[in-house]
PDB file of C-alpha atoms in Angstrom:
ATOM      1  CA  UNK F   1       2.185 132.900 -46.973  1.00 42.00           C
ATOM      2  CA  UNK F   2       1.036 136.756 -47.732  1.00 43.00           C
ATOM      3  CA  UNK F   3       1.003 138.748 -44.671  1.00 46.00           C
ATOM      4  CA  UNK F   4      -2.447 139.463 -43.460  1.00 54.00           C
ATOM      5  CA  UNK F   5      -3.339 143.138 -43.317  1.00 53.00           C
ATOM      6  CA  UNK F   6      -6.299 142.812 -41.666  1.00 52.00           C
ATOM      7  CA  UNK F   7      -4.495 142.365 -38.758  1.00 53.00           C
ATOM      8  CA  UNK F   8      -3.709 145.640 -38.947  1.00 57.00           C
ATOM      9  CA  UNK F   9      -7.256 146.483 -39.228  1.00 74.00           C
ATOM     10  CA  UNK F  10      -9.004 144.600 -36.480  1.00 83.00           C
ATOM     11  CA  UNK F  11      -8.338 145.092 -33.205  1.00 85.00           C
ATOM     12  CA  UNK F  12      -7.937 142.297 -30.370  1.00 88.00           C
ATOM     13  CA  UNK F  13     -11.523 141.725 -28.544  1.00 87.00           C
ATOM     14  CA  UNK F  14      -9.848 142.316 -25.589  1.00 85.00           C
ATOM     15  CA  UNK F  15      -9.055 146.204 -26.504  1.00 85.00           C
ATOM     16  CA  UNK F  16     -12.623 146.774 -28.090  1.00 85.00           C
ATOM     17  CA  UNK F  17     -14.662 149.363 -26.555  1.00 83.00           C
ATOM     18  CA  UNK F  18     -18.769 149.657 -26.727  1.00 82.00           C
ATOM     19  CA  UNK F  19     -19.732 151.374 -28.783  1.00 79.00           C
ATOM     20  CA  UNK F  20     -17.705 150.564 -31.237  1.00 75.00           C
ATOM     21  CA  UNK F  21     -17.028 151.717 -34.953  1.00 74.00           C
ATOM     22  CA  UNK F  22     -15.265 151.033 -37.633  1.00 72.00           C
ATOM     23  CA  UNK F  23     -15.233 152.389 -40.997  1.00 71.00           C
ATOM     24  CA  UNK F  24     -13.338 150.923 -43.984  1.00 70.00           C
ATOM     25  CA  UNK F  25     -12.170 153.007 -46.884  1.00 73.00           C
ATOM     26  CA  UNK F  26     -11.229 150.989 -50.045  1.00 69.00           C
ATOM     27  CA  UNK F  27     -10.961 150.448 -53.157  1.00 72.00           C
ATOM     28  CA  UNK F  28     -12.783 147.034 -54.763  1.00 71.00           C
ATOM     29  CA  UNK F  29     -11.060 144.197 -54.187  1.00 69.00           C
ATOM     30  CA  UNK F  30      -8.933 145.359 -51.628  1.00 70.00           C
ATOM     31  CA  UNK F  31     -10.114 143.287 -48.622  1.00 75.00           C
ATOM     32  CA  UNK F  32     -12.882 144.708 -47.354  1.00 78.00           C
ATOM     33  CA  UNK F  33     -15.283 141.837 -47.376  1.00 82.00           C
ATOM     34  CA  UNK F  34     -12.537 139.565 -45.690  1.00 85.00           C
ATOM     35  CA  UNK F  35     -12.301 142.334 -42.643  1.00 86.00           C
ATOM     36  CA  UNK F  36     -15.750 142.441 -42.098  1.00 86.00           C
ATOM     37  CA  UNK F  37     -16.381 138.496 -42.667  1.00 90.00           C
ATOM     38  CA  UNK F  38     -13.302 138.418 -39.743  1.00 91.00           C
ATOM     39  CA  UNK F  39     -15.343 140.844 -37.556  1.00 91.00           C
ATOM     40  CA  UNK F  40     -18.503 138.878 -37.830  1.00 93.00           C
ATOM     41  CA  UNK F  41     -16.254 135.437 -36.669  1.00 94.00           C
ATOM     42  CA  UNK F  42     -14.382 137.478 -33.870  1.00 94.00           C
ATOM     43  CA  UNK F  43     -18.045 138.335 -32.801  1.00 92.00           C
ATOM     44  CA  UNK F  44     -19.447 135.300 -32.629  1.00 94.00           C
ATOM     45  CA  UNK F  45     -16.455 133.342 -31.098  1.00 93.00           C
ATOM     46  CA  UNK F  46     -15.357 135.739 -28.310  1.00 91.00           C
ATOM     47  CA  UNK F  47     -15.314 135.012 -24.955  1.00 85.00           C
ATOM     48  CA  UNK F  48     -14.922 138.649 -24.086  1.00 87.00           C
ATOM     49  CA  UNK F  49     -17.897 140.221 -26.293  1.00 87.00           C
ATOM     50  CA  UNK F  50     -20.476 140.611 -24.160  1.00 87.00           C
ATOM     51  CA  UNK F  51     -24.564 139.724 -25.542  1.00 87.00           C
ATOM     52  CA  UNK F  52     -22.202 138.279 -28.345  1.00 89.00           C
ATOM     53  CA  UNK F  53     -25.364 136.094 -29.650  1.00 91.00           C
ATOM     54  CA  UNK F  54     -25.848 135.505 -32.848  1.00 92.00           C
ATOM     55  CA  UNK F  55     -29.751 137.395 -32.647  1.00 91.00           C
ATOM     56  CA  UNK F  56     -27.603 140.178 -31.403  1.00 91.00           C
ATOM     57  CA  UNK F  57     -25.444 140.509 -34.673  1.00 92.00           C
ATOM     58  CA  UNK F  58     -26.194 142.535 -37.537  1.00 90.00           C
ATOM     59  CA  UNK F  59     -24.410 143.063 -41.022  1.00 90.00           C
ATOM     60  CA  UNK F  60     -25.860 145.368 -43.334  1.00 88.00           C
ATOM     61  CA  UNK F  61     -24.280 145.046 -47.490  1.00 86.00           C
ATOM     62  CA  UNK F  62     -25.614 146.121 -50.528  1.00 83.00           C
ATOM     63  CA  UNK F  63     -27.055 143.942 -52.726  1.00 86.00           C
ATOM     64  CA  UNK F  64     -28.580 140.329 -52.490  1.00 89.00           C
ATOM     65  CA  UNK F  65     -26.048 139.043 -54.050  1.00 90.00           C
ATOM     66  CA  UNK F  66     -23.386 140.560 -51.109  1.00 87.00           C
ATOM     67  CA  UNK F  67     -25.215 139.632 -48.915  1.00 90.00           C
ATOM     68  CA  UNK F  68     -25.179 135.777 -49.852  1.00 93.00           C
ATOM     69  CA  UNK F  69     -21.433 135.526 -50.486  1.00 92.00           C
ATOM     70  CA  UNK F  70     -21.131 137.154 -46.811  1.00 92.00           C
ATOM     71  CA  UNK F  71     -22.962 134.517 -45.419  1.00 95.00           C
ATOM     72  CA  UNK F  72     -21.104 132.152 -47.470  1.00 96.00           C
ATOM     73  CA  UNK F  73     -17.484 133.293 -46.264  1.00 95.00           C
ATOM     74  CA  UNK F  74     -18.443 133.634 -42.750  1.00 96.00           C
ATOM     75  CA  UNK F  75     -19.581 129.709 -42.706  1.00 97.00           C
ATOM     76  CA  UNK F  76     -16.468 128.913 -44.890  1.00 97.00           C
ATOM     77  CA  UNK F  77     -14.131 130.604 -42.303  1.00 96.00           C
ATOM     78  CA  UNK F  78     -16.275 128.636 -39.259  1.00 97.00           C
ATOM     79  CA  UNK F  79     -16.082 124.900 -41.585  1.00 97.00           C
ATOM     80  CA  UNK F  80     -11.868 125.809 -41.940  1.00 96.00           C
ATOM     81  CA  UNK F  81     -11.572 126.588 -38.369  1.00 96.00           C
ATOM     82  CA  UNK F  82     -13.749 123.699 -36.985  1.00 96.00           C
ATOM     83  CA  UNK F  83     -10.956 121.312 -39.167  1.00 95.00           C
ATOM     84  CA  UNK F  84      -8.124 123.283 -37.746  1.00 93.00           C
ATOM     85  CA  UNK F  85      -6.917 124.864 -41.084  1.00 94.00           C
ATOM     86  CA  UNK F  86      -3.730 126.281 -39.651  1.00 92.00           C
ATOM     87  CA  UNK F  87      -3.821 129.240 -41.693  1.00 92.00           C
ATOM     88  CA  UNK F  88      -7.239 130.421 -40.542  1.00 92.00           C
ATOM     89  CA  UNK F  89      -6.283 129.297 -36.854  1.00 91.00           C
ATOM     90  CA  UNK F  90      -3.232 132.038 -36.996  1.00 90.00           C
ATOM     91  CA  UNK F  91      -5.284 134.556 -38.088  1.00 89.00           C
ATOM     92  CA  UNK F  92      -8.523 134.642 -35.593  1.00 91.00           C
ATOM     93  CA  UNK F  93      -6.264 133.593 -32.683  1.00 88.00           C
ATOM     94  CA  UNK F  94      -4.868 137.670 -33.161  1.00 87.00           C
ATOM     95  CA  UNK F  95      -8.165 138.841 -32.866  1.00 90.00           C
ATOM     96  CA  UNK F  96     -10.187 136.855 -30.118  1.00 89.00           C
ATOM     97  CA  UNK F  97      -9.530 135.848 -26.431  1.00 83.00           C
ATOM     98  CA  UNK F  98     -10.852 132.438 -25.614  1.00 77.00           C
ATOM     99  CA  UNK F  99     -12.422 131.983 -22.259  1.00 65.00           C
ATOM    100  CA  UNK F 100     -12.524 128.512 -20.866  1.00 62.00           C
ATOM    101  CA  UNK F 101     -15.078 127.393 -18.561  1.00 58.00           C
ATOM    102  CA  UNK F 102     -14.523 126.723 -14.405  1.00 53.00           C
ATOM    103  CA  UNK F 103     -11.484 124.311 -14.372  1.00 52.00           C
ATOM    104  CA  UNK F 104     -11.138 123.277 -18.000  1.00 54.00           C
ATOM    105  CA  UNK F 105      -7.640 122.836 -18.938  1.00 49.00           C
ATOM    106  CA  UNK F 106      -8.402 122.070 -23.077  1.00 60.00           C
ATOM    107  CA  UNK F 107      -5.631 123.771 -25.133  1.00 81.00           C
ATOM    108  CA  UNK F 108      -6.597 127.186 -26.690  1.00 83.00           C
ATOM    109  CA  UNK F 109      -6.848 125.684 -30.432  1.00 87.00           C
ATOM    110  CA  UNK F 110      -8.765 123.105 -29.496  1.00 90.00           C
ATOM    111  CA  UNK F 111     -11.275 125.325 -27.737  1.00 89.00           C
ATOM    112  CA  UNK F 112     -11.862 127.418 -30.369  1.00 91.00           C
ATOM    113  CA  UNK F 113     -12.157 124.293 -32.693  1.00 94.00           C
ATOM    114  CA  UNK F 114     -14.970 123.383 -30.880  1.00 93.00           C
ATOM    115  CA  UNK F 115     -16.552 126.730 -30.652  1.00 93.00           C
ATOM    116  CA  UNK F 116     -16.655 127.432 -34.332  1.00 95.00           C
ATOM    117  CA  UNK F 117     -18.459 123.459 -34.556  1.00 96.00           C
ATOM    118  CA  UNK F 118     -20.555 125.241 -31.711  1.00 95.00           C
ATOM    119  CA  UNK F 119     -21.528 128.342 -33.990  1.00 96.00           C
ATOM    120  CA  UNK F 120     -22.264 126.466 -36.938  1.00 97.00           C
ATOM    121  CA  UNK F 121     -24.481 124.416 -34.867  1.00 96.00           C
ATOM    122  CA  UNK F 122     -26.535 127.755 -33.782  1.00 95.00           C
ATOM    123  CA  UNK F 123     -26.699 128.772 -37.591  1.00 96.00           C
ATOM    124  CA  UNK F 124     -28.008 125.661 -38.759  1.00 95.00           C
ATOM    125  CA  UNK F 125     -30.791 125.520 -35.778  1.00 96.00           C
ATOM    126  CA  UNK F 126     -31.160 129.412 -35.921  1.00 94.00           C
ATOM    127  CA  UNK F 127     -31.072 130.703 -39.413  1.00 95.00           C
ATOM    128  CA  UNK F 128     -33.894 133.661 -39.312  1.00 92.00           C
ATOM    129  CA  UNK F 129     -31.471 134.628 -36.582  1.00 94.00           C
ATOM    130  CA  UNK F 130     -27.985 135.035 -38.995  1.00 95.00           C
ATOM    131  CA  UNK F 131     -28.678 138.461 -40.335  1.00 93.00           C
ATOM    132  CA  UNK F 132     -26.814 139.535 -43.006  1.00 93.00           C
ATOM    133  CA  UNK F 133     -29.282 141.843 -44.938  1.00 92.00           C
ATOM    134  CA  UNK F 134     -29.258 144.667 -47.156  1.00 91.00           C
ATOM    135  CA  UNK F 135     -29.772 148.130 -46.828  1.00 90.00           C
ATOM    136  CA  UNK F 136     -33.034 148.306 -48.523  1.00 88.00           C
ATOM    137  CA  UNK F 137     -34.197 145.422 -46.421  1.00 89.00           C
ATOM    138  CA  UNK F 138     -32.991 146.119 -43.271  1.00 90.00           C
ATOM    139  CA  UNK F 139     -34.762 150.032 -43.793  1.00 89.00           C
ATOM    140  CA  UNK F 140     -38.092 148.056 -44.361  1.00 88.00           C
ATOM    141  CA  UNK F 141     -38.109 146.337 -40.995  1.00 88.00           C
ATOM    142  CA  UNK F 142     -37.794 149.676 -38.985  1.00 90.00           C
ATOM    143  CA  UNK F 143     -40.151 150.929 -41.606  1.00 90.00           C
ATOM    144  CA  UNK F 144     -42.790 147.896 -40.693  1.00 88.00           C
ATOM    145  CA  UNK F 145     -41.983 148.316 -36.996  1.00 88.00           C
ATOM    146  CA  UNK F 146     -42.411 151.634 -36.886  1.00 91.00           C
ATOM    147  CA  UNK F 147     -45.335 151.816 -39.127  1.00 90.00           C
ATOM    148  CA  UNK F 148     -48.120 152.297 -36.534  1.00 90.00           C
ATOM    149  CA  UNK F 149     -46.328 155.399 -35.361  1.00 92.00           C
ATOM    150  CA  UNK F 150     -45.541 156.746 -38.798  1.00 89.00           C
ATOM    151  CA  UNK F 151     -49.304 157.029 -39.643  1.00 90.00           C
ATOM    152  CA  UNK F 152     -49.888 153.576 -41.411  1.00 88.00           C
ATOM    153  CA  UNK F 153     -51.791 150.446 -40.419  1.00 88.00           C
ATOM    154  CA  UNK F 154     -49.457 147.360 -39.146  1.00 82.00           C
ATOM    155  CA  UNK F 155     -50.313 145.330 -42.651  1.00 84.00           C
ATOM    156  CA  UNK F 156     -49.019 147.751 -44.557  1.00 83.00           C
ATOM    157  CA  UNK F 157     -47.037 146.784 -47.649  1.00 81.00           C
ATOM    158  CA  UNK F 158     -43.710 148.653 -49.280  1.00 79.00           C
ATOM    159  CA  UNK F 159     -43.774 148.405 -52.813  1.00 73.00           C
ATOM    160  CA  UNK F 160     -40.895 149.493 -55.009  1.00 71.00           C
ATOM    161  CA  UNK F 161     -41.635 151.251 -58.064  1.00 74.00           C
ATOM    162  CA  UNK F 162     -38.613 151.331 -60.327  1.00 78.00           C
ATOM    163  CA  UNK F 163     -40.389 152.582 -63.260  1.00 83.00           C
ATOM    164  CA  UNK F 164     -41.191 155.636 -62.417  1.00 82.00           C
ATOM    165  CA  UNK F 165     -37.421 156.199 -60.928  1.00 82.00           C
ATOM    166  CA  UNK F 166     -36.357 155.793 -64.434  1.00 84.00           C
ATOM    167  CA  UNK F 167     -38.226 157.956 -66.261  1.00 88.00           C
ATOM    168  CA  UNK F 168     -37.533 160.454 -63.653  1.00 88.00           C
ATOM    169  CA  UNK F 169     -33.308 159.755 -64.341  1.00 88.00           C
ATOM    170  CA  UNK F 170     -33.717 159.451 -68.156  1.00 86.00           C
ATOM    171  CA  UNK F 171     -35.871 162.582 -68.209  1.00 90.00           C
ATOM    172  CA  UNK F 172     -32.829 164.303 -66.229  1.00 89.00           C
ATOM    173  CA  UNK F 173     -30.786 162.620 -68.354  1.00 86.00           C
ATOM    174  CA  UNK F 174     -32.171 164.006 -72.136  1.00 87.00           C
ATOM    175  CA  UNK F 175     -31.929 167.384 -69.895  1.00 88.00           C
ATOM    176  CA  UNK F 176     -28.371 167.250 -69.691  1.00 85.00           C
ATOM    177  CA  UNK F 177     -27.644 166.242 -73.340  1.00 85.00           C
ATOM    178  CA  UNK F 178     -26.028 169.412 -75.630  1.00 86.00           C
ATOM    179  CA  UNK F 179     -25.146 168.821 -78.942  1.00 83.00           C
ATOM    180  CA  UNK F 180     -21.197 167.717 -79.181  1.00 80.00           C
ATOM    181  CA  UNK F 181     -20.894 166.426 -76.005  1.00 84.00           C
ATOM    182  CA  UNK F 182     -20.091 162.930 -74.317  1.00 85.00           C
ATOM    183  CA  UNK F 183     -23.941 162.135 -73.482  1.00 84.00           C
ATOM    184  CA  UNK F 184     -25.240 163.073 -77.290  1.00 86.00           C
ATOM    185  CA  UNK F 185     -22.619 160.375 -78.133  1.00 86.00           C
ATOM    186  CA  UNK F 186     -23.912 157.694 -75.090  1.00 86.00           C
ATOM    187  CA  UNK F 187     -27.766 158.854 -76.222  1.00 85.00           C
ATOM    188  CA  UNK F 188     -26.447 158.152 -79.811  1.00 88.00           C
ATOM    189  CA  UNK F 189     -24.798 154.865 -79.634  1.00 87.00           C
ATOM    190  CA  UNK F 190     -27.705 153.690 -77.533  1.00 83.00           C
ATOM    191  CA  UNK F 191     -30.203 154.188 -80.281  1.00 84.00           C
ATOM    192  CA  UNK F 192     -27.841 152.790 -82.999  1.00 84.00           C
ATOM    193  CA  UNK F 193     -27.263 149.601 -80.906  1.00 83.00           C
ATOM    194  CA  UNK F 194     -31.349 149.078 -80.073  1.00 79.00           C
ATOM    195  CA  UNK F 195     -31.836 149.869 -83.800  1.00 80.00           C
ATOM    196  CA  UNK F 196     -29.934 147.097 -84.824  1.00 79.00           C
ATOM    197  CA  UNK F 197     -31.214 144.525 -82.566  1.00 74.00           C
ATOM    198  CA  UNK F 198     -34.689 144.740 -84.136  1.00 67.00           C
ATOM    199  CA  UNK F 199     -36.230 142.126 -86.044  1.00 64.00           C
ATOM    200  CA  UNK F 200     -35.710 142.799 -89.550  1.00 62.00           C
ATOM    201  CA  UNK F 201     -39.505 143.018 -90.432  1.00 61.00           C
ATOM    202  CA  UNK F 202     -40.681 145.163 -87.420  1.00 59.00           C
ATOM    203  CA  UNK F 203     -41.453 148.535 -87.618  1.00 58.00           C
ATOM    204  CA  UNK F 204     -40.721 149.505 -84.010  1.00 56.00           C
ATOM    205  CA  UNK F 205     -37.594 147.617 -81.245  1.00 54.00           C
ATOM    206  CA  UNK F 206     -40.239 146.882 -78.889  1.00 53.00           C
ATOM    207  CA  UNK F 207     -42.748 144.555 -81.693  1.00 51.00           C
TER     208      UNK F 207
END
């Protein structure tokens, strides 16, 4: 088994301090996604977190499409621990302190067995509350909370205009280009390529 650097990464929730940050520098690929889907679990399932609910836990990615493969791993690492995978056991048991209740005498892997079941549970009856959102998104709801101070009505709607973003690049772009250089070739090849692709009988790409 392939040692697991994020180990190294994490620390125990007994030695976190609030408030708390962590930033990760890496390449793609490297990990990064798998320490912060382990952060979100250790969250979630520590005994020593305080206000640890899940309403009170927020990850912020990039993209839509992040975002949903977050949510993904964090209930894949839950289903694995709930059936005891041993290899997933290993790994959160060096990053979270299980606290049993008044008296209870259950072994520590069984505990946290049943407290991943537990979590999944809360998901499943709680979804608005497992927030895994973008940037743009989560910008929108302080926007929209904040909208009566900033000057606008409470209805107020954000609407993304993309078009004119573009022009404004591609203007700055055909700025840039000089005669010889790597963008005349990119501008280049880009009309070649949307020249070709045009029906045969068409005076213009976009008929």
């Amino acid at each position: 088994m392939m040692p697991d650097k994020t180990s190294e990464i994490l620390q125990k929730d007994t030695d976190l301090r609030f408030p708390h940050f962590m930033i990760l520098r890496a390449s793609a690929g490297s990990g990064k996604t798998h320490a912060l889907t382990r952060r979100f679990v250790q969250f979630i399932l520590s005994g020593k977190i305080h206000g640890n609910d899940l309403k009170n836990i927020l990850a912020i990615t990039f993209s839509n499409n992040a975002a949903k493969e977050m949510k993904e791993r964090i209930l894949d690492w839950l289903k694995a621990l709930y059936f005891g995978q041993r290899e997933k056991l290993d790994q959160i048991k060096g990053i979270i302190t299980i606290t049993p209740a008044g008296g209870e005498t259950t072994p520590e892997e069984t505990r946290l067995m049943e407290k991943a079941g537990e979590a999944i549970e809360r998901i499943l009856d709680n979804y608005s509350d497992f927030r895994i959102r973008t940037i743009d998104s989560f910008m929108a709801t302080i926007f929209k909370a904040s909208s009566v101070d900033l000057g606008y009505t409470q209805d107020v709607e954000i609407v993304m205009n993309t078009r004119s973003s573009f022009e404004y690049a591609f203007e700055l772009f055909l700025r840039g280009v000089r005669e010889g250089e790597r963008k005349e070739a990119l501008l280049s090849e880009a009309i070649y390529k949307i020249m070709e692709s045009k029906p045969g009988t068409s005076a213009y790409p976009w008929d």
